[in-house]
Structures are given as C-alpha cells and as structure tokens.
Coordinates of C-alpha atoms in Angstrom, one line a residue:
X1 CA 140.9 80.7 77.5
X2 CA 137.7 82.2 76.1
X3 CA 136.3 82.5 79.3
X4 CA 139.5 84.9 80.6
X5 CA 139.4 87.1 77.7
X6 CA 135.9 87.5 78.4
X7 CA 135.9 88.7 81.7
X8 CA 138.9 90.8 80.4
X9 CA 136.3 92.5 77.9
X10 CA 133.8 92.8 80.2
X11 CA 136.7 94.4 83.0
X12 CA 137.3 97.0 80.1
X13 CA 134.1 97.8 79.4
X14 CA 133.3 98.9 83.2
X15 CA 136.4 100.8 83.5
X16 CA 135.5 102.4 80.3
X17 CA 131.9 103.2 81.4
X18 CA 133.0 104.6 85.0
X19 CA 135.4 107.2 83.2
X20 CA 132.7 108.3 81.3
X21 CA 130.6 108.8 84.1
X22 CA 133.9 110.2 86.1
X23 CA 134.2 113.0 83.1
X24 CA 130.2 114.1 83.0
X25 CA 130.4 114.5 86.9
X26 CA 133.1 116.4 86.6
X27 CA 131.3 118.7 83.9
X28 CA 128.1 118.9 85.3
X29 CA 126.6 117.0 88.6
X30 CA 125.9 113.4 88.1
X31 CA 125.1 111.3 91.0
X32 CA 124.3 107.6 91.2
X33 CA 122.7 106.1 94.6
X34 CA 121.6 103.0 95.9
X35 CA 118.8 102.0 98.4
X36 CA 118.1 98.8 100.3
X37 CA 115.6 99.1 103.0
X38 CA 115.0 95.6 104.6
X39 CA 112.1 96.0 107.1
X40 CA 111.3 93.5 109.4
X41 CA 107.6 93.5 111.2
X42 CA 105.4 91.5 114.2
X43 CA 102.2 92.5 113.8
X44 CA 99.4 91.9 116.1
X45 CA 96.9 94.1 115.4
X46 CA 98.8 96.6 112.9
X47 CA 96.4 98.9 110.6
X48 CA 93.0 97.3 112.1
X49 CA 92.3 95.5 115.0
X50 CA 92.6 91.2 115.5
X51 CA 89.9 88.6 115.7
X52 CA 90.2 86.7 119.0
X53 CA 91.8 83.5 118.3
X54 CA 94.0 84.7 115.3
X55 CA 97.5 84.9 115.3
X56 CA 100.3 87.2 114.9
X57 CA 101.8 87.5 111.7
X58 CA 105.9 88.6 111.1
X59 CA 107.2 89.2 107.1
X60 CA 110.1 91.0 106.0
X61 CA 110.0 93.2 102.9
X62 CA 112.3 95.1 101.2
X63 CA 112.7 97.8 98.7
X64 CA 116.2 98.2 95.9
X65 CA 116.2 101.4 94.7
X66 CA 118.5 103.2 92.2
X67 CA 118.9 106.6 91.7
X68 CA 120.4 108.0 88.8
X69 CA 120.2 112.0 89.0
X70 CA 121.9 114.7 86.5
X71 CA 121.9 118.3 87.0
X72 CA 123.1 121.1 84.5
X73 CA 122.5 124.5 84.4
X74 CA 119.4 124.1 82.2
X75 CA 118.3 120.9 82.7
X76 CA 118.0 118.4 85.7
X77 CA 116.9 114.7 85.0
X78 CA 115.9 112.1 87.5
X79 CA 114.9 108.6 87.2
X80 CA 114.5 106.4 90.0
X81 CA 113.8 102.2 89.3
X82 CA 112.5 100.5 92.4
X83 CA 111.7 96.6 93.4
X84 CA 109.4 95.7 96.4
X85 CA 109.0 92.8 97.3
X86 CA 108.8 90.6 100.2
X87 CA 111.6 87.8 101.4
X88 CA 109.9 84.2 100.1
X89 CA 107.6 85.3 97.8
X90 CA 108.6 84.0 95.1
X91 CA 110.4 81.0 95.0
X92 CA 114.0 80.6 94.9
X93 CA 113.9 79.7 91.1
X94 CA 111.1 81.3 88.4
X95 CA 110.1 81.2 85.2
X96 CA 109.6 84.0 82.6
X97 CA 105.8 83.7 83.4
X98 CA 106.5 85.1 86.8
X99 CA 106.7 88.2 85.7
X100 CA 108.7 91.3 86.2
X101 CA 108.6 92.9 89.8
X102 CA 110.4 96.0 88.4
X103 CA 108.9 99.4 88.6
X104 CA 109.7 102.9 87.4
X105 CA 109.5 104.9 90.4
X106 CA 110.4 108.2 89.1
X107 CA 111.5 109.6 85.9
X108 CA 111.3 113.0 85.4
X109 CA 113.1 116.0 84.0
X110 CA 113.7 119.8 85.2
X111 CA 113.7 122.2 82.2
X112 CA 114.9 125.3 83.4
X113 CA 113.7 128.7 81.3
X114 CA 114.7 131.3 83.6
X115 CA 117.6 131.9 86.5
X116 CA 118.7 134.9 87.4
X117 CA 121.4 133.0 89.5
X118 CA 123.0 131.7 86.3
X119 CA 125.2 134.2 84.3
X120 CA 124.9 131.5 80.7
X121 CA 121.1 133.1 81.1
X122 CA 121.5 135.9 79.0
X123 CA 117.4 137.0 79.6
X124 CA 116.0 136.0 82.4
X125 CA 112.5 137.5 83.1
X126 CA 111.9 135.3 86.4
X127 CA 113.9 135.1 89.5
X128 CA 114.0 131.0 89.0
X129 CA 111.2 129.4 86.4
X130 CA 111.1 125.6 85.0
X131 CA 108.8 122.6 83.8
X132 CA 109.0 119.8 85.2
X133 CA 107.3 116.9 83.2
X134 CA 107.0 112.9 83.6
X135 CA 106.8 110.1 86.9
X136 CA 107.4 112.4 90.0
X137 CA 107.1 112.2 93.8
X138 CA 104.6 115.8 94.4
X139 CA 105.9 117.0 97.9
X140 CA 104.8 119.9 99.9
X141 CA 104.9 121.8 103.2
X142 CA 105.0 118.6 106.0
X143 CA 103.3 115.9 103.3
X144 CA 99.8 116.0 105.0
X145 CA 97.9 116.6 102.0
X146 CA 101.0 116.0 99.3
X147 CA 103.9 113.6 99.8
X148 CA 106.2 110.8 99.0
X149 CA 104.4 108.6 101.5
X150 CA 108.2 107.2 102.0
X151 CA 107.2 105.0 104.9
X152 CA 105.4 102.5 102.4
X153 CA 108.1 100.3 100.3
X154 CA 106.4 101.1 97.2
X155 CA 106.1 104.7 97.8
X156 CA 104.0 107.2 96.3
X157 CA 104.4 109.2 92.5
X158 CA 102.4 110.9 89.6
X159 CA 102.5 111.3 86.5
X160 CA 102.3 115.2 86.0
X161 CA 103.6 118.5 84.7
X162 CA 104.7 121.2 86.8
X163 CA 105.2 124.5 86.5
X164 CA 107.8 126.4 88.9
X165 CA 107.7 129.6 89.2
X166 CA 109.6 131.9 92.2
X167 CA 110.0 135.8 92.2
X168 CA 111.2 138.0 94.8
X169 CA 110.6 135.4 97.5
X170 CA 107.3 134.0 96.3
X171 CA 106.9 130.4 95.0
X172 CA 104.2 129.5 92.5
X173 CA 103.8 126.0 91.3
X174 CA 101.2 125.2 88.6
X175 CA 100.8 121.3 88.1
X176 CA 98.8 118.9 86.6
X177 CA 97.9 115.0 85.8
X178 CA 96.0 113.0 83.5
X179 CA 95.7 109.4 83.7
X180 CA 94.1 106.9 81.5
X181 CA 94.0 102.9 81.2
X182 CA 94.8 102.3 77.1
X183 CA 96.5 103.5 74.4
X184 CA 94.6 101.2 71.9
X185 CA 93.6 102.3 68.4
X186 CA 90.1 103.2 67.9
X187 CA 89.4 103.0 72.0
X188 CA 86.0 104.9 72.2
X189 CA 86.5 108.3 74.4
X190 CA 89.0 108.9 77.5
X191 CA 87.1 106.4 80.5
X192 CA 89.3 105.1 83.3
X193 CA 89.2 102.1 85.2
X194 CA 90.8 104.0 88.6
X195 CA 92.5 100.2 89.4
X196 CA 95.0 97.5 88.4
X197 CA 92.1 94.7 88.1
X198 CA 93.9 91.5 87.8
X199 CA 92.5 89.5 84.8
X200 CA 90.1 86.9 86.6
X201 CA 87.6 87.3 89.2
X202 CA 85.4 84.9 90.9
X203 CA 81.9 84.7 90.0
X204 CA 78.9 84.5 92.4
X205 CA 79.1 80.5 91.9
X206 CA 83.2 80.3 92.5
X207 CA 83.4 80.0 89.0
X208 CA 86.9 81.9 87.7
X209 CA 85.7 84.2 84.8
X210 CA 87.3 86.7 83.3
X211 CA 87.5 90.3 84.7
X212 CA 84.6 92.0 82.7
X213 CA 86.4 94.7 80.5
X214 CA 86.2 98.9 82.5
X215 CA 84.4 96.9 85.8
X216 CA 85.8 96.8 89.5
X217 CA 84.2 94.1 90.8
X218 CA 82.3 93.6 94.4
X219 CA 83.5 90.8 96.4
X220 CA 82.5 89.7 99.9
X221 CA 85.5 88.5 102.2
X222 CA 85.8 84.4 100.6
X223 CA 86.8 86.6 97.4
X224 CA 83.6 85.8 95.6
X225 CA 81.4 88.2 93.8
X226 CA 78.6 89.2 96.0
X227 CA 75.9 92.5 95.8
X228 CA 77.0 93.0 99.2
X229 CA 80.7 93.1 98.7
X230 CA 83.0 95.3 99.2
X231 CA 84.9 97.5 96.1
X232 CA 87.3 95.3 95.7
X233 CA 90.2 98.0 94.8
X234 CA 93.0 95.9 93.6
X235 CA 96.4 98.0 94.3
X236 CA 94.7 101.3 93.5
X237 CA 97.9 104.3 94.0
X238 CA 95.0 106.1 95.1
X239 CA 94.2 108.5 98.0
X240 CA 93.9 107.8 101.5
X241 CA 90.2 107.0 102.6
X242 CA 88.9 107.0 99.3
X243 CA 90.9 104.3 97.8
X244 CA 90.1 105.3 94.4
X245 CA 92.8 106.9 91.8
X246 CA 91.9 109.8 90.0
X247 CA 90.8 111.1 86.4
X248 CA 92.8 113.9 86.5
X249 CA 94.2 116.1 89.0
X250 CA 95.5 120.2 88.9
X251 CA 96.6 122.4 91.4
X252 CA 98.1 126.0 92.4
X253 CA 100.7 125.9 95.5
X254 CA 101.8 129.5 96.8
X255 CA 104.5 130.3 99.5
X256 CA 106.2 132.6 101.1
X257 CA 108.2 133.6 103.9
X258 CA 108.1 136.8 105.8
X259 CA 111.1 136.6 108.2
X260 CA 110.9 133.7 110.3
X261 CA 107.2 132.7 109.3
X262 CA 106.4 130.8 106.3
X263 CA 102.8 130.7 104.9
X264 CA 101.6 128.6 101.9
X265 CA 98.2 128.4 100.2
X266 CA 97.2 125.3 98.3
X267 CA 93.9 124.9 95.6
X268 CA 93.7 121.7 94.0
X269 CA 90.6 119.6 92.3
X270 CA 90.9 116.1 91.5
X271 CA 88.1 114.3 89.2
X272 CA 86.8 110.3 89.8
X273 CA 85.3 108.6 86.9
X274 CA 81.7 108.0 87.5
X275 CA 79.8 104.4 87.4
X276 CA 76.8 102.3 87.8
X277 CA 76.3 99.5 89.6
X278 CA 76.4 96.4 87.4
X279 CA 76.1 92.7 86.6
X280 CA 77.6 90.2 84.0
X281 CA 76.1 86.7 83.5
X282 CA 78.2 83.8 83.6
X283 CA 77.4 80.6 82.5
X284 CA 79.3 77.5 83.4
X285 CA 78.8 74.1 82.8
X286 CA 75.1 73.9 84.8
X287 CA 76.1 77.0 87.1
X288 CA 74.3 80.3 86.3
X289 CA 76.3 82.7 88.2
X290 CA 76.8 86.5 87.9
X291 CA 80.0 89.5 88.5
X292 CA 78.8 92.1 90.4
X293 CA 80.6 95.5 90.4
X294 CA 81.1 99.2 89.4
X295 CA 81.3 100.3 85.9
X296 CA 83.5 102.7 85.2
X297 CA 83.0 103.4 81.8
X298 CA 80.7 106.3 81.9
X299 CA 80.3 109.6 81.1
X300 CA 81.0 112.8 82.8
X301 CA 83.1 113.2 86.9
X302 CA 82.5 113.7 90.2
X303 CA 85.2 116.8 90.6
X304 CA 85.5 118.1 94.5
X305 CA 88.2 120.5 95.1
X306 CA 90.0 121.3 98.1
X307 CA 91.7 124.5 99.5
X308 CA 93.0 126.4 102.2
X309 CA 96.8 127.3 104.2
X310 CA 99.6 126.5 106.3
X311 CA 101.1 128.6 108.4
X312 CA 104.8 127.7 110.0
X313 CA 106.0 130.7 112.4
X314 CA 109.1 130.5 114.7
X315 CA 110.4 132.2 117.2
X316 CA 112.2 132.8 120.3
X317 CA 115.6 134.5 120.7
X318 CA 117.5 131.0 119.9
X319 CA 114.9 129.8 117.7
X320 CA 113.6 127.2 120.4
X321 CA 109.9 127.8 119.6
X322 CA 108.2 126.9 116.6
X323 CA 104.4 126.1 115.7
X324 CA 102.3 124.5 112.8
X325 CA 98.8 125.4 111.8
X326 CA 96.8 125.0 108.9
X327 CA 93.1 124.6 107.9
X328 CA 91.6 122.9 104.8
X329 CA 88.4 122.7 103.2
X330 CA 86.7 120.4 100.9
X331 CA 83.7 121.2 98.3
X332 CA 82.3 119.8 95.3
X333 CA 81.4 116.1 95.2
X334 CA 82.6 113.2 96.6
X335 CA 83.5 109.7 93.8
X336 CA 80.4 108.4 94.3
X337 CA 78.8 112.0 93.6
X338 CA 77.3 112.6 96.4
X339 CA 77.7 116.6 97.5
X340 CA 80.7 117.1 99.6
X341 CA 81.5 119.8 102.5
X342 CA 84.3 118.5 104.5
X343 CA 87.2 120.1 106.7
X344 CA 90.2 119.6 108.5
X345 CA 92.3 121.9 110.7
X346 CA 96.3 121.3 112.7
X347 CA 97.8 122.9 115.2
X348 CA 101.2 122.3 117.2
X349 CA 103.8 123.7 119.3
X350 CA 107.2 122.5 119.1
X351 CA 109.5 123.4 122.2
X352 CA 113.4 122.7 121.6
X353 CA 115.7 124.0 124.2
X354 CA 118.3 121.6 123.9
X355 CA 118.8 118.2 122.6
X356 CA 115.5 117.2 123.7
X357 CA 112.2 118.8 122.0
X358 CA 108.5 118.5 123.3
X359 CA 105.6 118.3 120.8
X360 CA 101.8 119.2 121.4
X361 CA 99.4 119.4 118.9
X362 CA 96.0 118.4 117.6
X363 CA 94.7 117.3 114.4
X364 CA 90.9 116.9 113.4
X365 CA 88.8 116.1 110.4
X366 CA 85.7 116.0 110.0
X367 CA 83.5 113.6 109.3
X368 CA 79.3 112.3 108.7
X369 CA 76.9 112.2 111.7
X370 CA 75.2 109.2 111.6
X371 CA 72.1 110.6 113.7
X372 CA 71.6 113.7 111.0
X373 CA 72.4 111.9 107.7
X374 CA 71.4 114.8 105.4
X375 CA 72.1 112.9 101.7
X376 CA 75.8 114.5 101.8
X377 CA 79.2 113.9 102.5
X378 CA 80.7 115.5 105.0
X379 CA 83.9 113.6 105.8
X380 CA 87.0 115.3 105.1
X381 CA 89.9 112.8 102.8
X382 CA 93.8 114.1 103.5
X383 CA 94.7 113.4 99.7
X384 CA 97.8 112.1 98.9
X385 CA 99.9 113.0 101.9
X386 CA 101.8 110.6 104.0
X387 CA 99.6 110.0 107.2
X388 CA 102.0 107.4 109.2
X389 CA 103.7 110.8 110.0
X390 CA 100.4 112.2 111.4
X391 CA 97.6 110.0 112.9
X392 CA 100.1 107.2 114.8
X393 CA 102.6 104.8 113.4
X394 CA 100.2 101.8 113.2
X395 CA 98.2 103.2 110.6
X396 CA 94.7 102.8 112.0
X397 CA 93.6 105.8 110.2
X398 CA 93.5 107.4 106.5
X399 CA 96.5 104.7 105.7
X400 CA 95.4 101.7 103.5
X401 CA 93.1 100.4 106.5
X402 CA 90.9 103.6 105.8
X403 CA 89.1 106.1 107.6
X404 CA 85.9 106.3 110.1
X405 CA 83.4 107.3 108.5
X406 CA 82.4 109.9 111.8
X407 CA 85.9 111.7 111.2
X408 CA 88.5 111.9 113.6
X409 CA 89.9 113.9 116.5
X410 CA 93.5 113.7 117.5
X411 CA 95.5 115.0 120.0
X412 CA 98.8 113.9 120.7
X413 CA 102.4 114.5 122.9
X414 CA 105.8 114.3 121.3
X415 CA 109.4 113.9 123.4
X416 CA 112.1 113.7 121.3
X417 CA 116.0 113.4 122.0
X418 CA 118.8 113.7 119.5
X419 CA 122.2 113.4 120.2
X420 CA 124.7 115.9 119.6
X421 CA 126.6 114.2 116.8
X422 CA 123.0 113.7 115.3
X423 CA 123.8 109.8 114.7
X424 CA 121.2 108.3 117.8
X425 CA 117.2 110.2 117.9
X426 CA 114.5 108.5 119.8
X427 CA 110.8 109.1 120.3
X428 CA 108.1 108.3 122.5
X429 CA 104.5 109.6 121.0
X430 CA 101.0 109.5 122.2
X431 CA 98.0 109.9 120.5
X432 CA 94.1 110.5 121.9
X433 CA 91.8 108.9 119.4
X434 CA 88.3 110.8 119.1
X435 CA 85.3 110.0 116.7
X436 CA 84.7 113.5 115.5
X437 CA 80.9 113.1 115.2
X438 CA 78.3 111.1 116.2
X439 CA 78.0 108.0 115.6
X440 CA 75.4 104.9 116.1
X441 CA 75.5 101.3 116.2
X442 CA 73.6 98.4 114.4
X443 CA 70.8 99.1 117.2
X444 CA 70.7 102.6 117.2
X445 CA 72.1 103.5 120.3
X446 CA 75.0 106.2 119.9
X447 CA 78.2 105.0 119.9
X448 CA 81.1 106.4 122.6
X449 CA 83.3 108.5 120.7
X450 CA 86.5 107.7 122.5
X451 CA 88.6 104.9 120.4
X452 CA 91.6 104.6 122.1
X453 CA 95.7 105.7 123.2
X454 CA 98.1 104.7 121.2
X455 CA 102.0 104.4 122.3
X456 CA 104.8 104.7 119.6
X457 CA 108.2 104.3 120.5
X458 CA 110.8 104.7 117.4
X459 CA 114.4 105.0 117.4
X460 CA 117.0 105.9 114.7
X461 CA 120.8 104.7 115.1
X462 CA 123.2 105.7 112.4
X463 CA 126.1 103.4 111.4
X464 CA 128.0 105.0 109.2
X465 CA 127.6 107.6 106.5
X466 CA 125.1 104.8 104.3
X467 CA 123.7 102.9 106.8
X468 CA 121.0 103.5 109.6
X469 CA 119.3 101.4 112.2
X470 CA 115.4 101.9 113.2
X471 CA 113.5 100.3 116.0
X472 CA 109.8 101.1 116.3
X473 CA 107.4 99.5 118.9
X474 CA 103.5 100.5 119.1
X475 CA 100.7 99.4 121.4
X476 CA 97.2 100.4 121.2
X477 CA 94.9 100.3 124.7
X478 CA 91.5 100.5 122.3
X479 CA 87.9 100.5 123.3
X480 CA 85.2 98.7 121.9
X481 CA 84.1 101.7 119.7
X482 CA 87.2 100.8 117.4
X483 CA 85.6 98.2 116.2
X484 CA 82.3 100.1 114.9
X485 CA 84.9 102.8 113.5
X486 CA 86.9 100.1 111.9
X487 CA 83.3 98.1 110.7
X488 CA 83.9 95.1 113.0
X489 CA 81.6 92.9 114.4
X490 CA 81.5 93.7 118.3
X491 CA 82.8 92.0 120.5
X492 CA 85.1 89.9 118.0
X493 CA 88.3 92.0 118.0
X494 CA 91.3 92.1 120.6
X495 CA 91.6 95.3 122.2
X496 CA 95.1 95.8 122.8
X497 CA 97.0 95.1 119.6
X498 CA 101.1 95.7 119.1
X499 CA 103.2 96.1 116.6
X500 CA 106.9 96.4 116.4
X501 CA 109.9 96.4 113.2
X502 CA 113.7 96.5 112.9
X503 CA 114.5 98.2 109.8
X504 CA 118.3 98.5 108.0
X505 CA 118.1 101.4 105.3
X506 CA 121.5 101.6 102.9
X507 CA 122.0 104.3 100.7
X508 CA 125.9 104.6 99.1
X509 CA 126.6 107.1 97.0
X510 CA 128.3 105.3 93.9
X511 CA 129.7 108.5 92.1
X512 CA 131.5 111.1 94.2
X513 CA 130.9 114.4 93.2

C-alpha cells in the first residue's frame, strides 16, 4: 500500500512540475532537449598511421546531453550537462569510488542591456548590446579558428565573458578567459598547470609515485618517466597542434555584410604558462629513481597573438556561386617561447546549380624548414576551431594526433547531393596532402613532400523530425613521408589505412513551444 501511494506522490509531483514548466513557456521561451549520439567506429589507421602486424580496433561511444535553454526579453540562460563515455567501460555495476562521468558542458547566461527591437527598452543606445558570462561554446565564421569542435563526443567550451555589440549592421564582440587550477587559501600567485594530471605517475624505475605538485610529467611510450619522453598531456581542452590549454585568452571579432558579401576580422592573443625542465627524486625501497617533466609554476607567459579576415562573397543571378577566403597570421611567441611568425591562408569555390554542389578549394599553413632552422617557430596552429570539417575526416592533421611540424598544403574536391525534401545528403571528398616546407630525415636527405590522397565518403539520412542516420567511410593511399610527418619509424607503418562509423544522433524536443 505504501509503495502505491508512493508512486501516486511521485505521479503528482511530475504533473505538477510539467505545468510549471508548461506556464513559463508559455510566458517566455523555455525549451528542454535531449541528445544521444551513439557512434560506432572500425579503425585501421584513424588519426595516425598502423604498425605492420597490429590490428584493427572497433568501440562505440556515446554522448547524453541535455539542454535546458530560457529566453526572455532581457535575459537568455543556457546550461547544457553532458556524459561521454564509451559502451563497456565501466562495468555493469560500480561503486561510489568510480567516480562521476558527468560534465557541465555549457552554462551560461545572456544579459541583454540594449535592443532597439524590444519596445519594454525604454533607452536603448545600441542597435542590440549584451554580456554573456560563464561555460560557453565560442563559435565563429566556419569554426576554423573558433568552434564547438561538435564532431568530438566531449566537445569543445570556455569559460569566458563576452561582450556583444551590433549597430547599423556591424557586429563587435569583445571576449575574454582566465583560467587557473586552485581556489585554495593562501595559494602563492595565479600559476597554471595547463592539464588534468591524474594523481600518480610512474617513476623512471616503474615505481608509482605521486604526481609532483604544478609538474606535467615526461613519459616515453611504456608510460614511464623518461628525459626523452614525450609531454605527457593528460586530457588537456587545449588547442590543436599545441596540445597545451591556455593562461588566459582575449579577443576582438568584427563583421559585416555589404549586400551579398560578408567580411569579418578577428585579433586574438592567448598566453601559455612558462616552465623549466625538471626532476624529482624518488626513493623506494633500494630503487633510486626520478620524475622527469615540465614545471609549470613559473613566472611570467609566452603570449603570441593572431589576426587577420574572412571574406564570404556570393553571387550569381540564383545565388548558385559562392566562395570562401581568408588569411591569418601569427606573431609573438610560441609555449615554449620561442619567437613565432606563422600563417595560414583558404580559398574555395562553391558551385550549386541544383541539388548537387561542387567544391574546390585549398587550404595551407605554414610550417618550419628543417634545412634553414633559424631558432624560430614558424608553424602556423588553427586555435580552437573544429578541423575534422577542414583537413579530412580521419583527422591526420591539427586534430588530437597533431600537426607536421613542416606545415601543410591542402587541396581538395567536394560533390555533394541533397535531396529535395532535405532528409538524404551524401558526400564524396578528396584531399591532396602536401608538406608545406622542407623537410629532412634522420640522415639528412630531404624528405618528399607529397603525404598522401585521402577518400571520405559520408552520408546523412534523416528518420524523423529527432532522429538522423550517418555513414562515413575513409581510406587513405599514403606515402612513406607520412610516417616522418607523423614521427614514425620508417618503414614500420601500413600505408593504406581505413576508417569507417555508423552513427544514430537523437535530439527530442521535450517542451513544445
């Protein structure tokens, strides 16, 4: 009997909370939606190329989302609480010292000061005008420098302020970030370990020690510490090819459109923490080993900035024609410090007569000539953009795999069709990989610059008004000068890797406006 009147209590609580919820969307806009995006992958050679003799590896992971979003007239509010994980990895049953695998994804709100659009604005000095403070996604233009990076279950966000500005056609944003480590009392000056660094490390002996406290530590490929390691950046949110998150960040985005041509300008500096190269002794039992690794906590940054515009035009009597070009430079100094002049330029022409649309274009950024090494850094790093859209959909380059370090040039074909009821697309890409500079290997002699052709195939099928179907097959025909711009042994690597994924993506919309 208990139990009934229980579920009776609990029925009248949810009826009582979706009434509420009915009321405030029908006084201002509320919406609450779902997300499940179950991907399912082969890979064979995904993001860097195979050892001979290994196998291929399938997974399936999977990202929960909900989006709770309110909008009034002078405020809008957004928060957005994601879980990633993939199938089997935990087990079916867990304890409490598992963990949580719960993350805010967003949460963020809108304050709006000025809108001339909205009559309860009695003064409005600015066309539109707003802050916008807390965890956000920072998108602009087509996300090559700043985007949500959606393809990646976890996703990209920052925690900034932004200031929104637009007058008689002109957008001005004005944003910021600041991040640090520690809230703890007495915590001597603002230094910033730019990585989650999980709490034990192996020493140089295979001892387990403890994570020595503002220290990144070096680790060769068994996962012990090692001078010759590699920065072990453990799930850094950082930027592309640097792998590093930053001190701080501010920018200035402009736009506008004339007609049918949209231009924007972007300035933005980012700051690294400095470090030294370090060592910590650890003793244990009648092993003497040592951590190796970069501490972060010193003095002073390494800023670089980096600047430059996108142009969008289109044109043609039915709109058919439509291009994309932009150029970027970099400046300053790179993480490590080192003096940085670096730059990257697009260009592409989109042809769309009909349900089919053809795509030619060519991307390059620059990078460091091993034959001329002058002390300075001249490879170019797309930020924090979303570059599966850009350099091919098995992320060889400026993904998490990295970048090569002699730059890269890029240029690719597009066919697209799209039904006319928009529910079935399908695309077939190709993309010319190019060292940009020169490059040498370990005996000197210079290095072909051509990498490889990659094939992506990806098709979209939508089910219903929640639900959509993608299929997305690559191959890559590579040469053996991948595997010095990947830093592969030669001759150790399969040359013709594949990948290929099935992925269901549900998003209901729980409220109805």
């Amino acid at each position: 009997m208990y139990k009934n009147v229980s579920n009776q209590y609990t029925l009248a609580l949810i009826l009582l909370f979706s009434s509420c919820f009915c009321s405030l969307s029908a006084s201002a806009q509320l919406s609450l939606t779902g997300q499940l995006r179950t991907r399912g992958e082969l890979r064979d050679g995904y993001g860097t190329l195979e050892p001979t003799g290994n196998n291929n590896a399938a997974f399936i992971s999977q990202r929960t989302r909900l989006i709770f979003n309110y909008n009034s007239s002078k405020l809008i509010f957004h928060t957005s609480i994601q879980d990633v994980r993939l199938w089997g990895q935990d087990a079916s049953t867990i304890s409490a010292t598992d963990g949580t695998k719960l993350e805010l994804h967003e949460a963020w709100a809108e304050i709006i000061l000025s809108n001339k659009k909205d009559p309860s604005f009695k003064i409005s000095p600015l066309d539109y005008f707003a802050v916008k403070i807390g965890r956000q996604e920072l998108v602009y233009d087509d996300e090559r420098l700043l985007g949500g990076l959606d393809w990646l279950q976890q996703a990209r966000r920052h925690d900034a302020i932004v200031f929104k500005a637009v007058q008689n056609g002109w957008q001005f944003d004005l944003g910021g970030a600041f991040n640090q480590n520690t809230d703890a009392i007495n915590y001597n000056g603002t230094y910033y370990t730019p990585a989650n660094v999980p709490a034990t490390i192996k020493d140089s002996k295979g001892n387990l020690v403890n994570t020595p406290s503002g220290m990144i530590p070096l680790i060769n490929s068994a996962g012990i510490s090692a001078k010759n390691g590699s920065p072990a950046f453990f799930n850094p949110p950082g930027t592309n090819a640097l792998n590093q998150d930053y001190k701080a960040l501010q920018y200035l985005y402009v736009a506008k459109k004339f007609d049918k041509t949209k231009i924007t300008g972007l300035f933005l500096t980012d700051q690294f923490g400095k470090y030294k190269l370090d060592s910590v002794k650890n003793v244990s039992g009648s092993d003497v080993g040592y951590v190796y690794g970069r501490r972060f906590n010193q003095a002073g940054v390494n800023s670089r900035f980096t600047t430059g515009f996108l142009i969008n035009p289109v044109f043609g009597s039915g709109n058919e024609w439509s291009g994309n070009g932009a150029y970027y430079y970099q400046g300053g100094h790179d993480r490590d410090g080192l003096t940085l002049s670096a730059y990257m330029f697009t260009a592409s022409l989109l042809y769309k007569p009909s349900a089919f649309s053809f795509t030619a274009g060519w991307d390059y950024t620059s990078g460091n000539n091993s034959f001329s090494n002058n002390g300075s850094d001249n490879r170019f790093d797309p930020l924090y953009g979303t570059p599966h859209k850009f350099w091919g959909t098995m992320d060889y380059f400026y993904a998490g795999s990295g970048s090569p370090t002699g730059g890269l040039s890029n240029p690719y074909l597009k066919v697209k069709y799209t039904s006319p009821n928009k529910r079935f697309s399908t695309e077939l890409a190709n993309h010319y990989f190019y060292l940009a500079d020169n490059q040498k290997d370990i005996s000197g002699n210079p290095v072909n610059k051509y990498l490889g052709t990659e094939f992506d195939s990806t098709t979209n099928y939508k089910l219903n008004t929640f639900t959509t179907v993608e299929v997305g097959l690559s191959y890559m025909a590579a040469t053996s000068s991948m595997e010095y711009a990947k830093n592969i042994t030669p001759g150790n690597s399969r040359l013709n890797p594949v990948w290929a994924y099935l992925q269901l993506n549900i998003r209901p919309e729980f409220l109805n406006k």
